[in-house]
CSV table of C-alpha atoms (C1' of nucleotides) in Angstrom, one decimal:
chain,number,residue,atom,x,y,z
Y,8,MET,CA,100.5,-99.3,63.1
Y,9,LYS,CA,97.5,-97.2,63.7
Y,10,THR,CA,97.5,-95.0,66.8
Y,11,ILE,CA,94.6,-95.0,69.1
Y,12,ASP,CA,93.4,-91.4,69.7
Y,13,GLU,CA,91.6,-90.1,72.7
Y,14,ARG,CA,88.2,-90.0,70.9
Y,15,GLN,CA,88.4,-93.7,70.0
Y,16,GLN,CA,89.4,-94.6,73.5
Y,17,VAL,CA,86.5,-92.7,75.0
Y,18,MET,CA,84.1,-94.4,72.6
Y,19,LEU,CA,85.3,-97.8,73.6
Y,20,GLU,CA,85.1,-96.9,77.3
Y,21,ASN,CA,81.5,-95.9,76.9
Y,22,LYS,CA,80.6,-99.1,75.1
Y,23,ILE,CA,82.2,-101.2,77.8
Y,24,GLN,CA,80.4,-99.2,80.5
Y,25,LYS,CA,77.1,-99.8,78.7
Y,26,TYR,CA,77.9,-103.5,78.7
Y,27,PHE,CA,78.7,-103.8,82.3
Y,28,ILE,CA,75.6,-101.8,83.3
Y,29,SER,CA,73.3,-103.9,81.2
Y,30,THR,CA,74.8,-107.2,82.4
Y,31,ALA,CA,75.0,-106.2,86.1
Y,32,PRO,CA,71.5,-107.4,87.0
Y,33,TYR,CA,72.2,-110.9,85.6
Y,34,ILE,CA,75.6,-111.1,87.3
Y,35,ASP,CA,73.8,-110.4,90.6
Y,36,GLN,CA,71.6,-113.4,90.0
Y,37,GLY,CA,74.7,-115.5,89.3
Y,38,ILE,CA,74.0,-115.6,85.6
Y,39,CYS,CA,76.9,-114.7,83.3
Y,40,PRO,CA,75.5,-113.4,80.1
Y,41,THR,CA,79.0,-113.1,78.6
Y,42,LYS,CA,79.5,-116.8,79.0
Y,43,ASN,CA,76.0,-117.8,78.2
Y,44,LEU,CA,75.6,-115.8,75.1
Y,45,LEU,CA,79.0,-115.4,73.5
Y,46,ALA,CA,81.0,-118.4,74.6
Y,47,THR,CA,78.1,-120.9,74.1
Y,48,SER,CA,77.0,-119.5,70.8
Y,49,LEU,CA,80.4,-119.2,69.4
Y,50,ASP,CA,82.0,-122.5,70.2
Y,51,LYS,CA,83.4,-124.6,67.4
Y,52,TRP,CA,80.4,-126.8,66.6
Y,53,SER,CA,77.9,-123.9,66.9
Y,54,LEU,CA,79.9,-121.9,64.4
Y,55,PHE,CA,79.8,-124.7,61.9
Y,56,CYS,CA,76.1,-125.3,62.4
Y,57,ILE,CA,75.4,-121.6,62.0
Y,58,LEU,CA,77.6,-121.3,58.9
Y,59,ASN,CA,76.1,-124.4,57.3
Y,60,LEU,CA,72.5,-123.2,57.9
Y,61,GLY,CA,73.5,-119.7,56.7
Y,62,TYR,CA,74.8,-121.2,53.4
Y,63,PHE,CA,72.2,-123.9,52.7
Y,64,LYS,CA,69.2,-122.2,54.4
Y,65,VAL,CA,67.5,-125.5,55.3
Y,66,LEU,CA,69.1,-128.8,56.3
Y,67,ARG,CA,68.0,-132.0,57.9
Y,68,PHE,CA,69.9,-133.6,60.8
Y,69,ASN,CA,71.9,-136.1,58.9
Y,70,GLN,CA,72.7,-133.6,56.1
Y,71,LEU,CA,74.2,-131.3,58.8
Y,72,LYS,CA,76.1,-134.3,60.2
Y,73,LYS,CA,77.6,-135.1,56.8
Y,74,ASN,CA,78.6,-131.5,56.2
Y,75,ILE,CA,80.2,-130.9,59.5
Y,76,ASP,CA,83.3,-133.1,59.5
Y,77,GLY,CA,83.9,-135.0,62.6
Y,78,ILE,CA,80.8,-134.1,64.6
Y,79,SER,CA,79.1,-136.9,66.6
Y,80,SER,CA,75.3,-137.4,66.8
Y,81,ARG,CA,75.4,-136.5,70.4
Y,82,MET,CA,77.3,-133.2,69.9
Y,83,LEU,CA,75.1,-132.2,66.9
Y,84,ALA,CA,72.0,-132.8,68.9
Y,85,VAL,CA,73.3,-131.0,72.0
Y,86,THR,CA,74.5,-128.0,69.8
Y,87,LEU,CA,71.3,-127.8,67.9
Y,88,GLN,CA,69.2,-127.8,71.1
Y,89,ARG,CA,71.3,-125.1,72.6
Y,90,LEU,CA,71.0,-123.0,69.4
Y,91,GLU,CA,67.3,-123.6,69.4
Y,92,ASN,CA,67.0,-122.5,73.1
Y,93,HIS,CA,68.9,-119.3,72.2
Y,94,ASP,CA,66.5,-118.6,69.3
Y,95,ILE,CA,69.3,-118.9,66.8
Y,96,VAL,CA,68.0,-122.0,65.0
Y,97,ALA,CA,64.5,-123.1,64.2
Y,98,ARG,CA,63.5,-126.7,64.3
Y,99,LYS,CA,60.6,-128.0,62.2
Y,100,VAL,CA,59.3,-131.5,62.7
Y,101,PHE,CA,57.2,-133.3,60.1
Y,102,SER,CA,55.2,-136.1,61.8
Y,103,SER,CA,55.8,-138.8,59.2
Y,104,VAL,CA,57.4,-142.2,59.2
Y,105,PRO,CA,60.4,-142.1,58.9
Y,106,PRO,CA,60.6,-138.8,60.8
Y,107,LYS,CA,61.8,-135.7,59.1
Y,108,VAL,CA,63.2,-132.7,60.9
Y,109,GLU,CA,64.3,-129.5,59.2
Y,110,TYR,CA,66.7,-127.0,60.7
Y,111,SER,CA,67.1,-123.4,59.6
Y,112,LEU,CA,68.2,-120.0,61.0
Y,113,THR,CA,65.8,-117.7,62.7
Y,114,SER,CA,65.9,-114.1,61.7
Y,115,PHE,CA,67.9,-113.5,64.8
Y,116,GLY,CA,70.2,-116.3,63.8
Y,117,PHE,CA,70.5,-114.9,60.3
Y,118,GLU,CA,71.7,-111.5,61.7
Y,119,LEU,CA,74.0,-113.3,64.1
Y,120,ALA,CA,75.4,-115.4,61.2
Y,121,ASN,CA,76.3,-112.2,59.4
Y,122,LYS,CA,78.0,-110.7,62.4
Y,123,ILE,CA,80.0,-113.9,63.1
Y,124,ILE,CA,81.1,-114.3,59.5
Y,125,ASP,CA,82.2,-110.7,59.3
Y,126,LEU,CA,84.2,-111.1,62.5
Y,127,SER,CA,85.7,-114.4,61.3
Y,128,ASN,CA,86.7,-112.9,58.0
Y,129,TRP,CA,88.2,-109.9,59.7
Y,130,PHE,CA,90.2,-112.3,61.8
Y,131,MET,CA,91.4,-114.2,58.8
Y,132,ASP,CA,92.5,-111.0,57.1
Y,133,ASN,CA,94.1,-109.3,60.1
Y,134,SER,CA,95.4,-111.8,62.6
Y,135,LYS,CA,99.1,-112.7,62.5
Y,136,ALA,CA,98.8,-115.7,64.7
Y,137,LEU,CA,96.6,-118.5,63.4
Y,138,GLN,CA,97.7,-121.3,65.7
X,29,MET,CA,60.0,-110.2,62.4
X,30,LYS,CA,62.1,-109.1,59.5
X,31,THR,CA,62.1,-111.2,56.4
X,32,ILE,CA,65.3,-112.3,54.8
X,33,ASP,CA,65.3,-111.3,51.1
X,34,GLU,CA,67.2,-113.0,48.3
X,35,ARG,CA,69.9,-110.3,48.1
X,36,GLN,CA,70.7,-110.6,51.8
X,37,GLN,CA,70.9,-114.4,51.5
X,38,VAL,CA,73.3,-114.2,48.6
X,39,MET,CA,75.5,-111.7,50.4
X,40,LEU,CA,75.8,-114.1,53.4
X,41,GLU,CA,76.6,-117.0,51.1
X,42,ASN,CA,79.4,-115.1,49.5
X,43,LYS,CA,80.9,-114.2,52.9
X,44,ILE,CA,80.7,-117.8,54.1
X,45,GLN,CA,82.3,-119.0,50.8
X,46,LYS,CA,85.1,-116.5,51.3
X,47,TYR,CA,85.6,-117.8,54.8
X,48,PHE,CA,85.8,-121.5,53.8
X,49,ILE,CA,88.2,-120.7,50.9
X,50,SER,CA,90.6,-118.7,53.2
X,51,THR,CA,90.5,-121.3,56.0
X,52,ALA,CA,90.9,-124.3,53.7
X,53,PRO,CA,94.7,-124.3,53.6
X,54,TYR,CA,94.9,-124.4,57.4
X,55,ILE,CA,92.2,-127.1,57.6
X,56,ASP,CA,94.4,-129.2,55.3
X,57,GLN,CA,97.2,-128.9,57.8
X,58,GLY,CA,95.0,-130.0,60.6
X,59,ILE,CA,94.8,-126.4,62.0
X,60,CYS,CA,91.3,-125.1,62.7
X,61,PRO,CA,91.4,-121.3,62.5
X,62,THR,CA,87.8,-121.1,63.7
X,63,LYS,CA,88.7,-122.8,66.9
X,64,ASN,CA,92.1,-121.2,67.3
X,65,LEU,CA,91.0,-117.6,66.6
X,66,LEU,CA,87.4,-117.3,67.7
X,67,ALA,CA,86.9,-119.8,70.4
X,68,THR,CA,90.2,-119.2,72.2
X,69,SER,CA,90.1,-115.4,71.9
X,70,LEU,CA,86.5,-115.2,73.0
X,71,ASP,CA,86.3,-117.5,76.0
X,72,LYS,CA,85.0,-116.1,79.3
X,73,TRP,CA,88.3,-115.0,80.8
X,74,SER,CA,89.7,-113.6,77.6
X,75,LEU,CA,86.7,-111.4,77.3
X,76,PHE,CA,87.1,-110.0,80.8
X,77,CYS,CA,90.8,-109.3,80.2
X,78,ILE,CA,90.1,-107.6,76.9
X,79,LEU,CA,87.3,-105.5,78.3
X,80,ASN,CA,89.4,-104.5,81.4
X,81,LEU,CA,92.4,-103.5,79.3
X,82,GLY,CA,90.0,-101.7,76.9
X,83,TYR,CA,88.6,-99.7,79.7
X,84,PHE,CA,91.7,-99.0,81.9
X,85,LYS,CA,94.3,-99.0,79.0
X,86,VAL,CA,97.2,-100.2,81.2
X,87,LEU,CA,97.0,-102.7,84.1
X,88,ARG,CA,99.4,-104.7,86.1
X,89,PHE,CA,98.9,-108.4,86.8
X,90,ASN,CA,97.4,-108.1,90.3
X,91,GLN,CA,95.2,-105.2,89.3
X,92,LEU,CA,93.7,-107.4,86.6
X,93,LYS,CA,93.3,-110.2,89.1
X,94,LYS,CA,91.4,-107.9,91.5
X,95,ASN,CA,89.2,-106.5,88.7
X,96,ILE,CA,88.3,-109.9,87.3
X,97,ASP,CA,86.1,-111.5,89.9
X,98,GLY,CA,86.9,-115.1,90.5
X,99,ILE,CA,89.9,-115.6,88.3
X,100,SER,CA,92.9,-117.6,89.6
X,101,SER,CA,96.5,-116.7,89.1
X,102,ARG,CA,96.9,-119.7,86.9
X,103,MET,CA,94.0,-118.9,84.6
X,104,LEU,CA,95.0,-115.2,84.4
X,105,ALA,CA,98.6,-116.1,83.5
X,106,VAL,CA,97.4,-118.7,80.9
X,107,THR,CA,94.9,-116.3,79.4
X,108,LEU,CA,97.3,-113.4,79.2
X,109,GLN,CA,99.9,-115.6,77.5
X,110,ARG,CA,97.5,-116.8,74.9
X,111,LEU,CA,96.3,-113.2,74.2
X,112,GLU,CA,99.9,-112.1,73.9
X,113,ASN,CA,100.6,-115.0,71.5
X,114,HIS,CA,97.6,-113.8,69.4
X,115,ASP,CA,99.0,-110.3,69.4
X,116,ILE,CA,95.9,-109.0,71.2
X,117,VAL,CA,97.7,-108.0,74.4
X,118,ALA,CA,101.1,-106.4,74.9
X,119,ARG,CA,103.3,-107.3,77.9
X,120,LYS,CA,105.9,-104.8,79.1
X,121,VAL,CA,108.4,-105.9,81.8
X,122,PHE,CA,110.3,-103.5,84.0
X,123,SER,CA,113.3,-105.1,85.4
X,124,SER,CA,113.1,-103.9,88.9
X,125,VAL,CA,112.7,-105.4,92.3
X,126,PRO,CA,110.0,-106.1,93.0
X,127,PRO,CA,109.1,-106.9,89.4
X,128,LYS,CA,106.6,-104.8,87.5
X,129,VAL,CA,104.7,-106.0,84.5
X,130,GLU,CA,102.2,-103.9,82.5
X,131,TYR,CA,99.6,-105.2,80.2
X,132,SER,CA,97.8,-103.3,77.5
X,133,LEU,CA,95.9,-103.9,74.3
X,134,THR,CA,97.8,-103.9,71.0
X,135,SER,CA,96.3,-101.9,68.2
X,136,PHE,CA,94.9,-105.2,66.8
X,137,GLY,CA,93.5,-105.9,70.3
X,138,PHE,CA,92.0,-102.5,70.4
X,139,GLU,CA,90.1,-103.1,67.2
X,140,LEU,CA,89.1,-106.5,68.4
X,141,ALA,CA,87.9,-105.1,71.7
X,142,ASN,CA,85.6,-102.7,69.7
X,143,LYS,CA,84.2,-105.5,67.6
X,144,ILE,CA,83.6,-107.8,70.6
X,145,ILE,CA,81.9,-105.1,72.7
X,146,ASP,CA,79.7,-104.2,69.8
X,147,LEU,CA,78.7,-107.9,69.4
X,148,SER,CA,78.2,-108.2,73.1
X,149,ASN,CA,76.0,-105.1,73.3
X,150,TRP,CA,74.0,-106.3,70.3
X,151,PHE,CA,73.5,-109.6,72.1
X,152,MET,CA,72.3,-107.9,75.2
X,153,ASP,CA,69.9,-105.7,73.3
X,154,ASN,CA,68.5,-108.4,71.0
X,155,SER,CA,68.7,-111.8,72.5
X,156,LYS,CA,65.6,-113.3,74.1
X,157,ALA,CA,67.4,-116.1,75.9
X,158,LEU,CA,70.0,-115.0,78.4
X,159,GLN,CA,70.5,-118.3,80.2
J,13,DC,C1',105.1,-108.8,92.5
J,14,DG,C1',104.3,-111.8,89.1
J,15,DG,C1',104.1,-115.6,88.2
J,16,DT,C1',105.0,-121.5,87.9
J,17,DA,C1',104.3,-126.5,89.6
J,18,DT,C1',101.5,-129.9,91.1
J,19,DC,C1',97.4,-132.1,92.4
J,20,DC,C1',92.9,-133.3,91.6
J,21,DG,C1',87.8,-132.9,91.0
J,22,DT,C1',84.6,-131.6,87.3
J,23,DT,C1',83.2,-131.2,82.8
J,24,DG,C1',83.4,-132.0,77.9
J,25,DC,C1',83.0,-134.9,74.5
J,26,DG,C1',83.8,-139.1,71.4
J,27,DA,C1',82.4,-144.0,70.7
J,28,DT,C1',79.1,-147.3,70.9
J,29,DA,C1',74.8,-149.2,71.4
J,30,DC,C1',70.0,-148.7,71.3
J,31,DT,C1',64.9,-146.8,70.1
J,32,DG,C1',60.2,-144.6,68.4
M,24,DC,C1',65.7,-140.8,60.3
M,25,DA,C1',66.6,-138.5,64.2
M,26,DG,C1',67.8,-138.8,67.9
M,27,DT,C1',68.8,-140.7,73.4
M,28,DA,C1',71.6,-143.5,77.0
M,29,DT,C1',75.6,-144.9,78.9
M,30,DC,C1',80.4,-145.3,79.4
M,31,DG,C1',85.0,-143.8,79.8
M,32,DC,C1',88.9,-141.1,78.6
M,33,DA,C1',91.0,-136.5,78.3
M,34,DA,C1',91.2,-131.8,78.9
M,35,DC,C1',89.9,-127.8,81.6
M,36,DG,C1',90.4,-125.3,85.3
M,37,DG,C1',90.3,-124.3,90.6
M,38,DA,C1',93.1,-124.7,95.0
M,39,DT,C1',97.3,-124.7,97.1
M,40,DA,C1',102.1,-124.3,97.6
M,41,DC,C1',106.2,-122.5,96.1
M,42,DC,C1',109.9,-119.3,93.7
M,43,DG,C1',113.1,-115.6,91.4
DNA sequence: CGGTATCCGTTGCGATACTG
DNA sequence: CAGTATCGCAACGGATACCG
């Protein structure tokens, strides 16, 4: 059991202060960045999409659907659209018949994938409660 | 726009592989660690609880309720219980009348708070889409 | 003070069917 | 192939009332 010293505590307080200062203008407009950025980018299906695209680099719609066990067309479409709107995923359409659409991570999405997987692995290594 | 070189890609692939290997046993039991750890620890109310406890160190139930704008008793209770079950928050009961209960972060919760706030601040600094 | 119990509207999301 | 449209169930979560 590590102890939390005063210096660590002050560092955390400063970071939290920074967060509340930078989010305040959005809160005033009724927009919750916490919810819009974290919660919606880190839900279950988003995570699987990001990890799949992080691993395979480029995937088509039905390849993603096969890889992500249990996802419906609707949720995959909704999730990918949201990730595209957040500039996490890039969508490339080839105008051919039958249609072909390729999904991949943006550079922002690639950075995000790294941060998320680090957090996830830390969780798996350190959490005592997995249920 | 940074480019993603081959070395970075391979590093990410390895991390993702590690994640899928370490989660596989749970998946087989029908438990989804991704959902149970990330999604439930990082929802909107959990975040506010963690950040408040990170900032003020120790808070009582109704102090938390005042600080977290809009939360109901029910959701605060549910959220705190879940965080306690995940060993993120510690609950200390003083058997007195009227009752007094103090909440604080565990050392695991403190580490988590740091990781979450770093991710949140990175989001605020780098994301183009806040809605 | 620190919750729990209940009700109930809203949202999420899976299944199915359909389309350019 | 890559989605959209519609439906309907189930879970989430807010409001209110109540309790040790």
